[in-house]
PDB file of C-alpha atoms in Angstrom:
ATOM      1  CA  ASP A 822     110.034  83.958  79.516  1.00  0.00           C
ATOM      2  CA  GLN A 823     107.294  86.029  77.987  1.00  0.00           C
ATOM      3  CA  GLN A 824     104.244  85.873  80.224  1.00  0.00           C
ATOM      4  CA  VAL A 825     101.921  87.744  77.861  1.00  0.00           C
ATOM      5  CA  LYS A 826     101.982  86.890  74.167  1.00  0.00           C
ATOM      6  CA  GLN A 827     100.373  88.397  71.100  1.00  0.00           C
ATOM      7  CA  ASN A 828     101.112  86.064  68.217  1.00  0.00           C
ATOM      8  CA  SER A 829      99.717  88.201  65.414  1.00  0.00           C
ATOM      9  CA  PRO A 830     101.962  91.183  64.610  1.00  0.00           C
ATOM     10  CA  SER A 831      99.394  92.674  62.257  1.00  0.00           C
ATOM     11  CA  LEU A 832      95.754  92.473  61.251  1.00  0.00           C
ATOM     12  CA  SER A 833      93.774  94.156  58.464  1.00  0.00           C
ATOM     13  CA  VAL A 834      90.004  94.485  58.670  1.00  0.00           C
ATOM     14  CA  GLN A 835      87.420  96.113  56.443  1.00  0.00           C
ATOM     15  CA  GLU A 836      85.667  99.141  57.897  1.00  0.00           C
ATOM     16  CA  GLY A 837      82.397  98.149  59.545  1.00  0.00           C
ATOM     17  CA  ARG A 838      83.440  94.552  60.169  1.00  0.00           C
ATOM     18  CA  ILE A 839      84.562  92.991  63.429  1.00  0.00           C
ATOM     19  CA  SER A 840      88.204  93.155  64.533  1.00  0.00           C
ATOM     20  CA  ILE A 841      89.405  90.418  66.871  1.00  0.00           C
ATOM     21  CA  LEU A 842      92.752  90.767  68.582  1.00  0.00           C
ATOM     22  CA  ASN A 843      94.134  87.876  70.595  1.00  0.00           C
ATOM     23  CA  CYS A 844      96.401  87.522  73.600  1.00  0.00           C
ATOM     24  CA  ASP A 845      97.687  84.463  75.461  1.00  0.00           C
ATOM     25  CA  TYR A 846      99.207  84.358  78.911  1.00  0.00           C
ATOM     26  CA  THR A 847     101.085  81.813  80.980  1.00  0.00           C
ATOM     27  CA  ASN A 848     100.549  82.921  84.585  1.00  0.00           C
ATOM     28  CA  SER A 849      97.190  81.757  85.928  1.00  0.00           C
ATOM     29  CA  MET A 850      97.593  84.043  88.952  1.00  0.00           C
ATOM     30  CA  PHE A 851      97.045  87.299  87.055  1.00  0.00           C
ATOM     31  CA  ASP A 852      94.250  89.280  88.771  1.00  0.00           C
ATOM     32  CA  TYR A 853      93.238  91.334  85.774  1.00  0.00           C
ATOM     33  CA  PHE A 854      94.145  92.175  82.216  1.00  0.00           C
ATOM     34  CA  LEU A 855      94.207  95.417  80.290  1.00  0.00           C
ATOM     35  CA  TRP A 856      94.240  96.532  76.692  1.00  0.00           C
ATOM     36  CA  TYR A 857      96.093  99.639  75.563  1.00  0.00           C
ATOM     37  CA  LYS A 858      95.937 101.390  72.216  1.00  0.00           C
ATOM     38  CA  LYS A 859      98.857 103.276  70.724  1.00  0.00           C
ATOM     39  CA  TYR A 860      98.973 105.704  67.836  1.00  0.00           C
ATOM     40  CA  PRO A 861     102.325 106.587  66.214  1.00  0.00           C
ATOM     41  CA  ALA A 862     104.265 109.280  68.071  1.00  0.00           C
ATOM     42  CA  GLU A 863     101.931 109.048  71.071  1.00  0.00           C
ATOM     43  CA  GLY A 864     102.032 107.122  74.316  1.00  0.00           C
ATOM     44  CA  PRO A 865      99.751 104.117  74.874  1.00  0.00           C
ATOM     45  CA  THR A 866      96.307 104.931  76.228  1.00  0.00           C
ATOM     46  CA  PHE A 867      94.175 102.640  78.315  1.00  0.00           C
ATOM     47  CA  LEU A 868      91.261 101.093  76.445  1.00  0.00           C
ATOM     48  CA  ILE A 869      89.509  98.442  78.516  1.00  0.00           C
ATOM     49  CA  SER A 870      90.199  95.991  81.332  1.00  0.00           C
ATOM     50  CA  ILE A 871      88.806  92.743  82.669  1.00  0.00           C
ATOM     51  CA  SER A 872      89.018  91.166  86.085  1.00  0.00           C
ATOM     52  CA  SER A 873      90.055  87.522  86.275  1.00  0.00           C
ATOM     53  CA  ILE A 874      86.727  86.725  87.968  1.00  0.00           C
ATOM     54  CA  LYS A 875      84.789  87.778  84.886  1.00  0.00           C
ATOM     55  CA  ASP A 876      84.633  86.306  81.415  1.00  0.00           C
ATOM     56  CA  LYS A 877      83.434  89.382  79.568  1.00  0.00           C
ATOM     57  CA  ASN A 878      83.595  93.148  79.838  1.00  0.00           C
ATOM     58  CA  GLU A 879      81.991  95.532  77.399  1.00  0.00           C
ATOM     59  CA  ASP A 880      82.462  99.245  76.762  1.00  0.00           C
ATOM     60  CA  GLY A 881      80.701 100.595  73.729  1.00  0.00           C
ATOM     61  CA  ARG A 882      82.199  99.071  70.590  1.00  0.00           C
ATOM     62  CA  PHE A 883      84.887  97.273  72.592  1.00  0.00           C
ATOM     63  CA  THR A 884      84.424  93.925  74.324  1.00  0.00           C
ATOM     64  CA  VAL A 885      87.083  91.836  75.994  1.00  0.00           C
ATOM     65  CA  PHE A 886      86.562  88.111  76.544  1.00  0.00           C
ATOM     66  CA  LEU A 887      88.559  86.018  78.988  1.00  0.00           C
ATOM     67  CA  ASN A 888      88.907  82.244  78.745  1.00  0.00           C
ATOM     68  CA  LYS A 889      90.775  81.215  81.880  1.00  0.00           C
ATOM     69  CA  SER A 890      90.971  77.516  81.046  1.00  0.00           C
ATOM     70  CA  ALA A 891      92.713  78.352  77.777  1.00  0.00           C
ATOM     71  CA  LYS A 892      94.663  81.277  79.302  1.00  0.00           C
ATOM     72  CA  HIS A 893      93.453  83.409  76.448  1.00  0.00           C
ATOM     73  CA  LEU A 894      91.827  86.784  76.082  1.00  0.00           C
ATOM     74  CA  SER A 895      90.540  88.587  73.062  1.00  0.00           C
ATOM     75  CA  LEU A 896      89.487  92.121  72.218  1.00  0.00           C
ATOM     76  CA  HIS A 897      86.543  92.542  69.863  1.00  0.00           C
ATOM     77  CA  ILE A 898      85.907  95.841  68.112  1.00  0.00           C
ATOM     78  CA  VAL A 899      82.618  96.135  66.307  1.00  0.00           C
ATOM     79  CA  PRO A 900      81.991  97.883  64.051  1.00  0.00           C
ATOM     80  CA  SER A 901      85.589  98.726  63.173  1.00  0.00           C
ATOM     81  CA  GLN A 902      86.287 102.322  62.218  1.00  0.00           C
ATOM     82  CA  PRO A 903      89.289 103.975  60.497  1.00  0.00           C
ATOM     83  CA  GLY A 904      90.226 105.683  63.769  1.00  0.00           C
ATOM     84  CA  ASP A 905      90.745 102.238  65.302  1.00  0.00           C
ATOM     85  CA  SER A 906      93.894 101.800  63.223  1.00  0.00           C
ATOM     86  CA  ALA A 907      96.631 101.612  65.849  1.00  0.00           C
ATOM     87  CA  VAL A 908      98.860  99.172  67.701  1.00  0.00           C
ATOM     88  CA  TYR A 909      97.067  97.288  70.471  1.00  0.00           C
ATOM     89  CA  PHE A 910      98.867  95.872  73.485  1.00  0.00           C
ATOM     90  CA  CYS A 911      97.503  93.498  76.054  1.00  0.00           C
ATOM     91  CA  ALA A 912      98.999  93.722  79.526  1.00  0.00           C
ATOM     92  CA  ALA A 913      98.849  92.000  82.888  1.00  0.00           C
ATOM     93  CA  PRO A 914     100.176  92.905  86.344  1.00  0.00           C
ATOM     94  CA  GLY A 915     103.683  91.491  86.594  1.00  0.00           C
ATOM     95  CA  GLY A 916     103.893  91.815  90.350  1.00  0.00           C
ATOM     96  CA  ASN A 917     104.616  94.858  92.510  1.00  0.00           C
ATOM     97  CA  GLU A 918     102.148  96.933  90.472  1.00  0.00           C
ATOM     98  CA  LYS A 919     104.204  96.884  87.319  1.00  0.00           C
ATOM     99  CA  LEU A 920     102.635  95.853  84.016  1.00  0.00           C
ATOM    100  CA  THR A 921     103.927  93.210  81.638  1.00  0.00           C
ATOM    101  CA  PHE A 922     103.007  93.938  78.031  1.00  0.00           C
ATOM    102  CA  GLY A 923     102.628  91.763  74.979  1.00  0.00           C
ATOM    103  CA  THR A 924     104.465  92.545  71.761  1.00  0.00           C
ATOM    104  CA  GLY A 925     101.491  94.294  70.204  1.00  0.00           C
ATOM    105  CA  THR A 926      99.249  93.835  67.166  1.00  0.00           C
ATOM    106  CA  ARG A 927      99.075  96.514  64.482  1.00  0.00           C
ATOM    107  CA  LEU A 928      95.461  96.869  63.394  1.00  0.00           C
ATOM    108  CA  THR A 929      94.724  98.492  60.045  1.00  0.00           C
ATOM    109  CA  ILE A 930      91.125  99.332  59.159  1.00  0.00           C
ATOM    110  CA  ILE A 931      90.580  99.453  55.428  1.00  0.00           C
ATOM    111  CA  PRO A 932      88.006 102.065  54.320  1.00  0.00           C
TER     112      PRO A 932
ATOM    113  CA  ASP B1223      93.105 114.485  83.310  1.00  0.00           C
ATOM    114  CA  VAL B1224      96.433 112.936  84.196  1.00  0.00           C
ATOM    115  CA  LYS B1225      99.311 114.476  82.395  1.00  0.00           C
ATOM    116  CA  VAL B1226     102.665 112.783  81.968  1.00  0.00           C
ATOM    117  CA  THR B1227     105.168 115.023  80.239  1.00  0.00           C
ATOM    118  CA  GLN B1228     108.420 113.893  78.703  1.00  0.00           C
ATOM    119  CA  SER B1229     110.815 116.742  78.132  1.00  0.00           C
ATOM    120  CA  SER B1230     111.951 115.809  74.628  1.00  0.00           C
ATOM    121  CA  ARG B1231     110.084 114.231  71.720  1.00  0.00           C
ATOM    122  CA  TYR B1232     113.230 113.552  69.692  1.00  0.00           C
ATOM    123  CA  LEU B1233     116.867 113.269  70.710  1.00  0.00           C
ATOM    124  CA  VAL B1234     119.982 112.449  68.729  1.00  0.00           C
ATOM    125  CA  LYS B1235     123.094 111.586  70.715  1.00  0.00           C
ATOM    126  CA  ARG B1236     126.523 110.207  69.981  1.00  0.00           C
ATOM    127  CA  THR B1237     127.889 106.902  71.214  1.00  0.00           C
ATOM    128  CA  GLY B1238     129.423 107.295  74.655  1.00  0.00           C
ATOM    129  CA  GLU B1239     127.466 110.390  75.636  1.00  0.00           C
ATOM    130  CA  LYS B1240     125.606 110.564  78.925  1.00  0.00           C
ATOM    131  CA  VAL B1241     121.903 111.045  78.215  1.00  0.00           C
ATOM    132  CA  PHE B1242     119.155 112.267  80.528  1.00  0.00           C
ATOM    133  CA  LEU B1243     115.477 111.639  79.797  1.00  0.00           C
ATOM    134  CA  GLU B1244     113.111 113.580  82.010  1.00  0.00           C
ATOM    135  CA  CYS B1245     109.537 112.787  82.959  1.00  0.00           C
ATOM    136  CA  VAL B1246     107.079 114.755  85.075  1.00  0.00           C
ATOM    137  CA  GLN B1247     103.562 113.782  86.182  1.00  0.00           C
ATOM    138  CA  ASP B1248     100.971 116.077  87.700  1.00  0.00           C
ATOM    139  CA  MET B1249      98.642 113.652  89.496  1.00  0.00           C
ATOM    140  CA  ASP B1250     100.600 112.934  92.661  1.00  0.00           C
ATOM    141  CA  HIS B1251     101.036 109.291  91.638  1.00  0.00           C
ATOM    142  CA  GLU B1252     103.302 107.183  93.787  1.00  0.00           C
ATOM    143  CA  ASN B1253     104.435 104.836  91.020  1.00  0.00           C
ATOM    144  CA  MET B1254     106.494 105.806  88.002  1.00  0.00           C
ATOM    145  CA  PHE B1255     107.952 103.639  85.247  1.00  0.00           C
ATOM    146  CA  TRP B1256     110.301 103.748  82.294  1.00  0.00           C
ATOM    147  CA  TYR B1257     109.639 101.444  79.330  1.00  0.00           C
ATOM    148  CA  ARG B1258     111.206 101.179  75.930  1.00  0.00           C
ATOM    149  CA  GLN B1259     109.309 100.164  72.816  1.00  0.00           C
ATOM    150  CA  ASP B1260     111.003  98.328  69.969  1.00  0.00           C
ATOM    151  CA  PRO B1261     109.442  96.724  66.882  1.00  0.00           C
ATOM    152  CA  GLY B1262     108.506  93.112  67.534  1.00  0.00           C
ATOM    153  CA  LEU B1263     109.432  93.353  71.212  1.00  0.00           C
ATOM    154  CA  GLY B1264     106.564  95.418  72.595  1.00  0.00           C
ATOM    155  CA  LEU B1265     107.042  97.474  75.736  1.00  0.00           C
ATOM    156  CA  ARG B1266     109.796  96.350  78.035  1.00  0.00           C
ATOM    157  CA  LEU B1267     110.255  97.675  81.558  1.00  0.00           C
ATOM    158  CA  ILE B1268     113.608  99.284  82.326  1.00  0.00           C
ATOM    159  CA  TYR B1269     113.155 100.683  85.850  1.00  0.00           C
ATOM    160  CA  PHE B1270     110.348 101.693  88.160  1.00  0.00           C
ATOM    161  CA  SER B1271     109.896 103.571  91.405  1.00  0.00           C
ATOM    162  CA  TYR B1272     107.309 103.362  94.179  1.00  0.00           C
ATOM    163  CA  ASP B1273     108.366 106.432  96.063  1.00  0.00           C
ATOM    164  CA  VAL B1274     110.861 109.234  96.229  1.00  0.00           C
ATOM    165  CA  LYS B1275     114.447 107.968  96.257  1.00  0.00           C
ATOM    166  CA  MET B1276     113.263 104.394  95.706  1.00  0.00           C
ATOM    167  CA  LYS B1277     113.984 102.445  92.541  1.00  0.00           C
ATOM    168  CA  GLU B1278     113.592  98.889  91.329  1.00  0.00           C
ATOM    169  CA  LYS B1279     115.096  97.169  88.316  1.00  0.00           C
ATOM    170  CA  GLY B1280     112.757  96.083  85.595  1.00  0.00           C
ATOM    171  CA  ASP B1281     113.398  93.464  82.942  1.00  0.00           C
ATOM    172  CA  ILE B1282     116.170  95.250  81.022  1.00  0.00           C
ATOM    173  CA  PRO B1283     118.057  97.607  83.386  1.00  0.00           C
ATOM    174  CA  GLU B1284     121.538  97.092  81.955  1.00  0.00           C
ATOM    175  CA  GLY B1285     123.094 100.325  80.719  1.00  0.00           C
ATOM    176  CA  TYR B1286     120.526 102.496  82.477  1.00  0.00           C
ATOM    177  CA  SER B1287     120.047 104.161  85.831  1.00  0.00           C
ATOM    178  CA  VAL B1288     117.259 106.306  87.272  1.00  0.00           C
ATOM    179  CA  SER B1289     116.739 109.127  89.703  1.00  0.00           C
ATOM    180  CA  ARG B1290     113.664 110.129  91.676  1.00  0.00           C
ATOM    181  CA  GLU B1291     114.424 113.095  93.900  1.00  0.00           C
ATOM    182  CA  LYS B1292     110.862 114.452  93.841  1.00  0.00           C
ATOM    183  CA  LYS B1293     107.577 112.588  93.692  1.00  0.00           C
ATOM    184  CA  GLU B1294     106.517 114.108  90.386  1.00  0.00           C
ATOM    185  CA  ARG B1295     109.795 113.632  88.507  1.00  0.00           C
ATOM    186  CA  PHE B1296     111.471 110.437  87.311  1.00  0.00           C
ATOM    187  CA  SER B1297     114.628 110.618  85.239  1.00  0.00           C
ATOM    188  CA  LEU B1298     116.176 107.908  83.097  1.00  0.00           C
ATOM    189  CA  ILE B1299     119.940 108.090  82.610  1.00  0.00           C
ATOM    190  CA  LEU B1300     121.964 106.373  79.936  1.00  0.00           C
ATOM    191  CA  GLU B1301     125.428 106.397  81.461  1.00  0.00           C
ATOM    192  CA  SER B1302     127.232 105.846  78.144  1.00  0.00           C
ATOM    193  CA  ALA B1303     124.869 105.720  75.202  1.00  0.00           C
ATOM    194  CA  SER B1304     125.237 102.894  72.719  1.00  0.00           C
ATOM    195  CA  THR B1305     123.608 102.284  69.349  1.00  0.00           C
ATOM    196  CA  ASN B1306     121.510  99.430  70.740  1.00  0.00           C
ATOM    197  CA  GLN B1307     119.816 101.968  72.991  1.00  0.00           C
ATOM    198  CA  THR B1308     118.236 103.638  69.978  1.00  0.00           C
ATOM    199  CA  SER B1309     114.562 103.276  70.788  1.00  0.00           C
ATOM    200  CA  MET B1310     111.283 104.907  71.788  1.00  0.00           C
ATOM    201  CA  TYR B1311     111.311 105.589  75.534  1.00  0.00           C
ATOM    202  CA  LEU B1312     108.008 105.830  77.366  1.00  0.00           C
ATOM    203  CA  CYS B1313     107.445 107.120  80.862  1.00  0.00           C
ATOM    204  CA  ALA B1314     104.322 106.167  82.822  1.00  0.00           C
ATOM    205  CA  SER B1315     102.794 106.898  86.197  1.00  0.00           C
ATOM    206  CA  GLY B1316     100.144 105.133  88.249  1.00  0.00           C
ATOM    207  CA  LYS B1317      98.354 105.262  91.556  1.00  0.00           C
ATOM    208  CA  GLN B1318      99.560 102.736  94.091  1.00  0.00           C
ATOM    209  CA  GLY B1319      97.178  99.868  94.806  1.00  0.00           C
ATOM    210  CA  ALA B1320      94.680 100.877  92.173  1.00  0.00           C
ATOM    211  CA  GLY B1321      94.784  97.721  90.085  1.00  0.00           C
ATOM    212  CA  GLU B1322      92.557  97.435  87.060  1.00  0.00           C
ATOM    213  CA  ASN B1323      90.568 100.527  87.909  1.00  0.00           C
ATOM    214  CA  SER B1324      93.402 102.971  87.561  1.00  0.00           C
ATOM    215  CA  PRO B1325      95.773 101.848  84.882  1.00  0.00           C
ATOM    216  CA  LEU B1326      99.076 103.400  83.959  1.00  0.00           C
ATOM    217  CA  HIS B1327      99.155 106.756  82.212  1.00  0.00           C
ATOM    218  CA  PHE B1328     101.851 107.256  79.616  1.00  0.00           C
ATOM    219  CA  GLY B1329     103.712 110.228  78.230  1.00  0.00           C
ATOM    220  CA  ASN B1330     104.055 110.721  74.483  1.00  0.00           C
ATOM    221  CA  GLY B1331     107.490 109.200  74.379  1.00  0.00           C
ATOM    222  CA  THR B1332     111.016 110.257  73.494  1.00  0.00           C
ATOM    223  CA  ARG B1333     112.489 108.842  70.326  1.00  0.00           C
ATOM    224  CA  LEU B1334     116.202 108.537  70.977  1.00  0.00           C
ATOM    225  CA  THR B1335     118.686 107.895  68.207  1.00  0.00           C
ATOM    226  CA  VAL B1336     122.276 107.053  69.131  1.00  0.00           C
ATOM    227  CA  THR B1337     124.750 107.424  66.293  1.00  0.00           C
TER     228      THR B1337
END
Protein backbone atom coordinates (compact mmCIF):
# COMPACT_ATOMS: atom_id res chain seq x y z
CA ASP A 1 0.00 0.00 0.00
CA GLN A 2 1.69 3.11 -1.26
CA GLN A 3 1.15 5.90 1.25
CA VAL A 4 2.69 8.65 -0.88
CA LYS A 5 1.83 8.82 -4.57
CA GLN A 6 3.09 10.89 -7.47
CA ASN A 7 0.86 10.12 -10.42
CA SER A 8 2.78 12.03 -13.07
CA PRO A 9 6.02 10.28 -14.06
CA SER A 10 7.15 13.22 -16.16
CA LEU A 11 6.47 16.88 -16.83
CA SER A 12 7.87 19.31 -19.41
CA VAL A 13 7.71 23.06 -18.85
CA GLN A 14 8.97 26.03 -20.83
CA GLU A 15 11.76 28.01 -19.20
CA GLY A 16 10.36 30.96 -17.26
CA ARG A 17 6.93 29.41 -16.76
CA ILE A 18 5.55 27.80 -13.62
CA SER A 19 6.19 24.12 -12.86
CA ILE A 20 3.65 22.37 -10.66
CA LEU A 21 4.44 18.95 -9.26
CA ASN A 22 1.77 17.03 -7.40
CA CYS A 23 1.73 14.47 -4.62
CA ASP A 24 -1.13 12.63 -2.90
CA TYR A 25 -1.01 10.80 0.40
CA THR A 26 -3.28 8.42 2.27
CA ASN A 27 -2.23 8.76 5.91
CA SER A 28 -3.81 11.81 7.55
CA MET A 29 -1.47 11.43 10.54
CA PHE A 30 1.68 12.56 8.72
CA ASP A 31 3.29 15.42 10.70
CA TYR A 32 5.18 16.96 7.82
CA PHE A 33 6.10 16.50 4.20
CA LEU A 34 9.31 17.04 2.29
CA TRP A 35 10.40 17.48 -1.29
CA TYR A 36 13.72 16.16 -2.57
CA LYS A 37 15.41 16.85 -5.87
CA LYS A 38 17.65 14.35 -7.62
CA TYR A 39 20.05 14.81 -10.49
CA PRO A 40 21.35 11.77 -12.41
CA ALA A 41 24.29 10.03 -10.72
CA GLU A 42 23.77 12.03 -7.52
CA GLY A 43 21.90 11.38 -4.31
CA PRO A 44 18.63 13.19 -3.56
CA THR A 45 18.99 16.57 -1.89
CA PHE A 46 16.46 18.19 0.37
CA LEU A 47 14.54 21.04 -1.23
CA ILE A 48 11.69 22.23 0.97
CA SER A 49 9.37 20.98 3.70
CA ILE A 50 5.98 21.81 5.14
CA SER A 51 4.46 21.08 8.51
CA SER A 52 0.99 19.57 8.59
CA ILE A 53 -0.23 22.59 10.58
CA LYS A 54 0.55 24.93 7.69
CA ASP A 55 -0.95 25.21 4.24
CA LYS A 56 1.93 26.96 2.53
CA ASN A 57 5.69 27.27 2.81
CA GLU A 58 7.83 29.38 0.54
CA ASP A 59 11.56 29.46 -0.12
CA GLY A 60 12.66 31.65 -2.97
CA ARG A 61 11.32 30.26 -6.24
CA PHE A 62 9.90 27.19 -4.51
CA THR A 63 6.53 27.05 -2.76
CA VAL A 64 4.81 24.00 -1.35
CA PHE A 65 1.06 23.98 -0.78
CA LEU A 66 -0.75 21.52 1.46
CA ASN A 67 -4.44 20.71 1.17
CA LYS A 68 -5.20 18.44 4.11
CA SER A 69 -8.85 17.84 3.24
CA ALA A 70 -7.82 16.53 -0.17
CA LYS A 71 -4.65 14.85 1.19
CA HIS A 72 -2.71 16.58 -1.53
CA LEU A 73 0.42 18.66 -1.73
CA SER A 74 2.02 20.44 -4.61
CA LEU A 75 5.38 22.02 -5.33
CA HIS A 76 5.40 25.19 -7.40
CA ILE A 77 8.58 26.41 -9.07
CA VAL A 78 8.44 29.86 -10.56
CA PRO A 79 10.07 30.91 -12.74
CA SER A 80 11.37 27.55 -13.94
CA GLN A 81 15.02 27.42 -14.94
CA PRO A 82 17.04 24.83 -16.92
CA GLY A 83 18.87 23.82 -13.73
CA ASP A 84 15.53 22.72 -12.28
CA SER A 85 15.49 19.75 -14.64
CA ALA A 86 15.68 16.78 -12.28
CA VAL A 87 13.56 14.09 -10.65
CA TYR A 88 11.48 15.36 -7.74
CA PHE A 89 10.33 13.13 -4.91
CA CYS A 90 7.81 13.93 -2.24
CA ALA A 91 8.25 12.16 1.08
CA ALA A 92 6.54 11.78 4.43
CA PRO A 93 7.64 10.26 7.76
CA GLY A 94 6.69 6.60 7.67
CA GLY A 95 7.06 6.09 11.40
CA ASN A 96 10.19 5.57 13.50
CA GLU A 97 11.91 8.46 11.71
CA LYS A 98 12.11 6.71 8.38
CA LEU A 99 10.86 8.43 5.23
CA THR A 100 8.39 7.03 2.73
CA PHE A 101 8.97 8.37 -0.78
CA GLY A 102 6.75 8.74 -3.79
CA THR A 103 7.74 7.32 -7.16
CA GLY A 104 9.08 10.63 -8.43
CA THR A 105 8.32 13.06 -11.25
CA ARG A 106 10.93 13.83 -13.89
CA LEU A 107 10.81 17.54 -14.64
CA THR A 108 12.30 18.79 -17.90
CA ILE A 109 12.66 22.53 -18.44
CA ILE A 110 12.69 23.43 -22.11
CA PRO A 111 14.94 26.41 -22.96
CA ASP B 1 28.10 20.32 5.51
CA VAL B 2 27.00 16.76 6.08
CA LYS B 3 28.89 14.28 4.03
CA VAL B 4 27.64 10.79 3.28
CA THR B 5 30.18 8.77 1.34
CA GLN B 6 29.47 5.55 -0.49
CA SER B 7 32.60 3.61 -1.26
CA SER B 8 31.80 2.69 -4.86
CA ARG B 9 29.97 4.59 -7.60
CA TYR B 10 29.70 1.59 -9.91
CA LEU B 11 29.89 -2.14 -9.23
CA VAL B 12 29.47 -5.13 -11.49
CA LYS B 13 29.03 -8.50 -9.81
CA ARG B 14 28.10 -12.00 -10.86
CA THR B 15 25.01 -13.89 -9.78
CA GLY B 16 25.62 -15.67 -6.49
CA GLU B 17 28.44 -13.43 -5.32
CA LYS B 18 28.40 -11.87 -1.87
CA VAL B 19 28.39 -8.09 -2.23
CA PHE B 20 29.26 -5.43 0.33
CA LEU B 21 28.15 -1.81 -0.06
CA GLU B 22 29.79 0.57 2.37
CA CYS B 23 28.54 3.91 3.64
CA VAL B 24 30.19 6.40 5.98
CA GLN B 25 28.77 9.65 7.40
CA ASP B 26 30.72 12.36 9.16
CA MET B 27 28.03 14.18 11.15
CA ASP B 28 27.59 11.86 14.12
CA HIS B 29 24.03 11.05 13.04
CA GLU B 30 22.25 8.35 14.96
CA ASN B 31 20.05 7.18 12.09
CA MET B 32 21.26 5.55 8.90
CA PHE B 33 19.28 4.08 6.01
CA TRP B 34 19.67 2.05 2.85
CA TYR B 35 17.29 2.67 -0.05
CA ARG B 36 17.20 1.41 -3.58
CA GLN B 37 15.93 3.43 -6.51
CA ASP B 38 14.31 1.78 -9.51
CA PRO B 39 12.50 3.40 -12.45
CA GLY B 40 8.80 3.80 -11.74
CA LEU B 41 9.18 2.58 -8.16
CA GLY B 42 10.87 5.55 -6.51
CA LEU B 43 12.99 5.05 -3.41
CA ARG B 44 12.25 1.98 -1.38
CA LEU B 45 13.64 1.37 2.09
CA ILE B 46 15.68 -1.80 2.56
CA TYR B 47 17.03 -1.50 6.11
CA PHE B 48 17.68 1.19 8.68
CA SER B 49 19.50 1.59 11.96
CA TYR B 50 18.98 3.86 14.96
CA ASP B 51 22.17 3.04 16.76
CA VAL B 52 25.28 0.92 16.71
CA LYS B 53 24.48 -2.78 16.40
CA MET B 54 20.78 -2.03 15.94
CA LYS B 55 18.92 -2.70 12.71
CA GLU B 56 15.34 -2.66 11.52
CA LYS B 57 13.81 -4.09 8.37
CA GLY B 58 12.41 -1.68 5.87
CA ASP B 59 9.88 -2.40 3.16
CA ILE B 60 12.00 -4.73 1.00
CA PRO B 61 14.60 -6.51 3.19
CA GLU B 62 14.53 -9.88 1.44
CA GLY B 63 17.93 -10.88 0.09
CA TYR B 64 19.76 -8.23 2.09
CA SER B 65 21.37 -7.85 5.48
CA VAL B 66 23.14 -4.95 7.18
CA SER B 67 25.89 -4.29 9.67
CA ARG B 68 26.50 -1.31 11.92
CA GLU B 69 29.55 -1.88 14.08
CA LYS B 70 30.43 1.82 14.36
CA LYS B 71 28.16 4.84 14.50
CA GLU B 72 29.51 6.38 11.32
CA ARG B 73 29.45 3.26 9.14
CA PHE B 74 26.49 1.30 7.78
CA SER B 75 27.07 -1.60 5.43
CA LEU B 76 24.57 -3.29 3.14
CA ILE B 77 25.23 -6.93 2.31
CA LEU B 78 23.77 -8.91 -0.55
CA GLU B 79 24.26 -12.47 0.65
CA SER B 80 23.92 -14.01 -2.82
CA ALA B 81 23.47 -11.43 -5.54
CA SER B 82 20.70 -11.93 -8.06
CA THR B 83 19.87 -10.09 -11.27
CA ASN B 84 16.77 -8.52 -9.71
CA GLN B 85 19.08 -6.72 -7.30
CA THR B 86 20.52 -4.67 -10.14
CA SER B 87 19.69 -1.16 -9.00
CA MET B 88 20.88 2.19 -7.69
CA TYR B 89 21.59 1.91 -3.96
CA LEU B 90 21.41 5.03 -1.83
CA CYS B 91 22.64 5.44 1.71
CA ALA B 92 21.30 8.22 3.94
CA SER B 93 21.85 9.51 7.45
CA GLY B 94 19.77 11.71 9.73
CA LYS B 95 19.69 13.19 13.18
CA GLN B 96 17.35 11.44 15.58
CA GLY B 97 14.21 13.35 16.50
CA ALA B 98 14.86 16.19 14.11
CA GLY B 99 11.74 15.87 12.01
CA GLU B 100 11.14 18.31 9.20
CA ASN B 101 13.96 20.60 10.24
CA SER B 102 16.75 18.15 9.65
CA PRO B 103 15.92 15.91 6.76
CA LEU B 104 17.88 12.93 5.54
CA HIS B 105 21.21 13.45 3.81
CA PHE B 106 22.04 11.09 0.98
CA GLY B 107 25.22 9.77 -0.55
CA ASN B 108 25.73 9.84 -4.31
CA GLY B 109 24.67 6.26 -4.74
CA THR B 110 26.17 2.99 -5.94
CA ARG B 111 24.93 1.65 -9.24
CA LEU B 112 25.12 -2.12 -8.93
CA THR B 113 24.78 -4.40 -11.92
CA VAL B 114 24.42 -8.14 -11.34
CA THR B 115 25.09 -10.27 -14.39
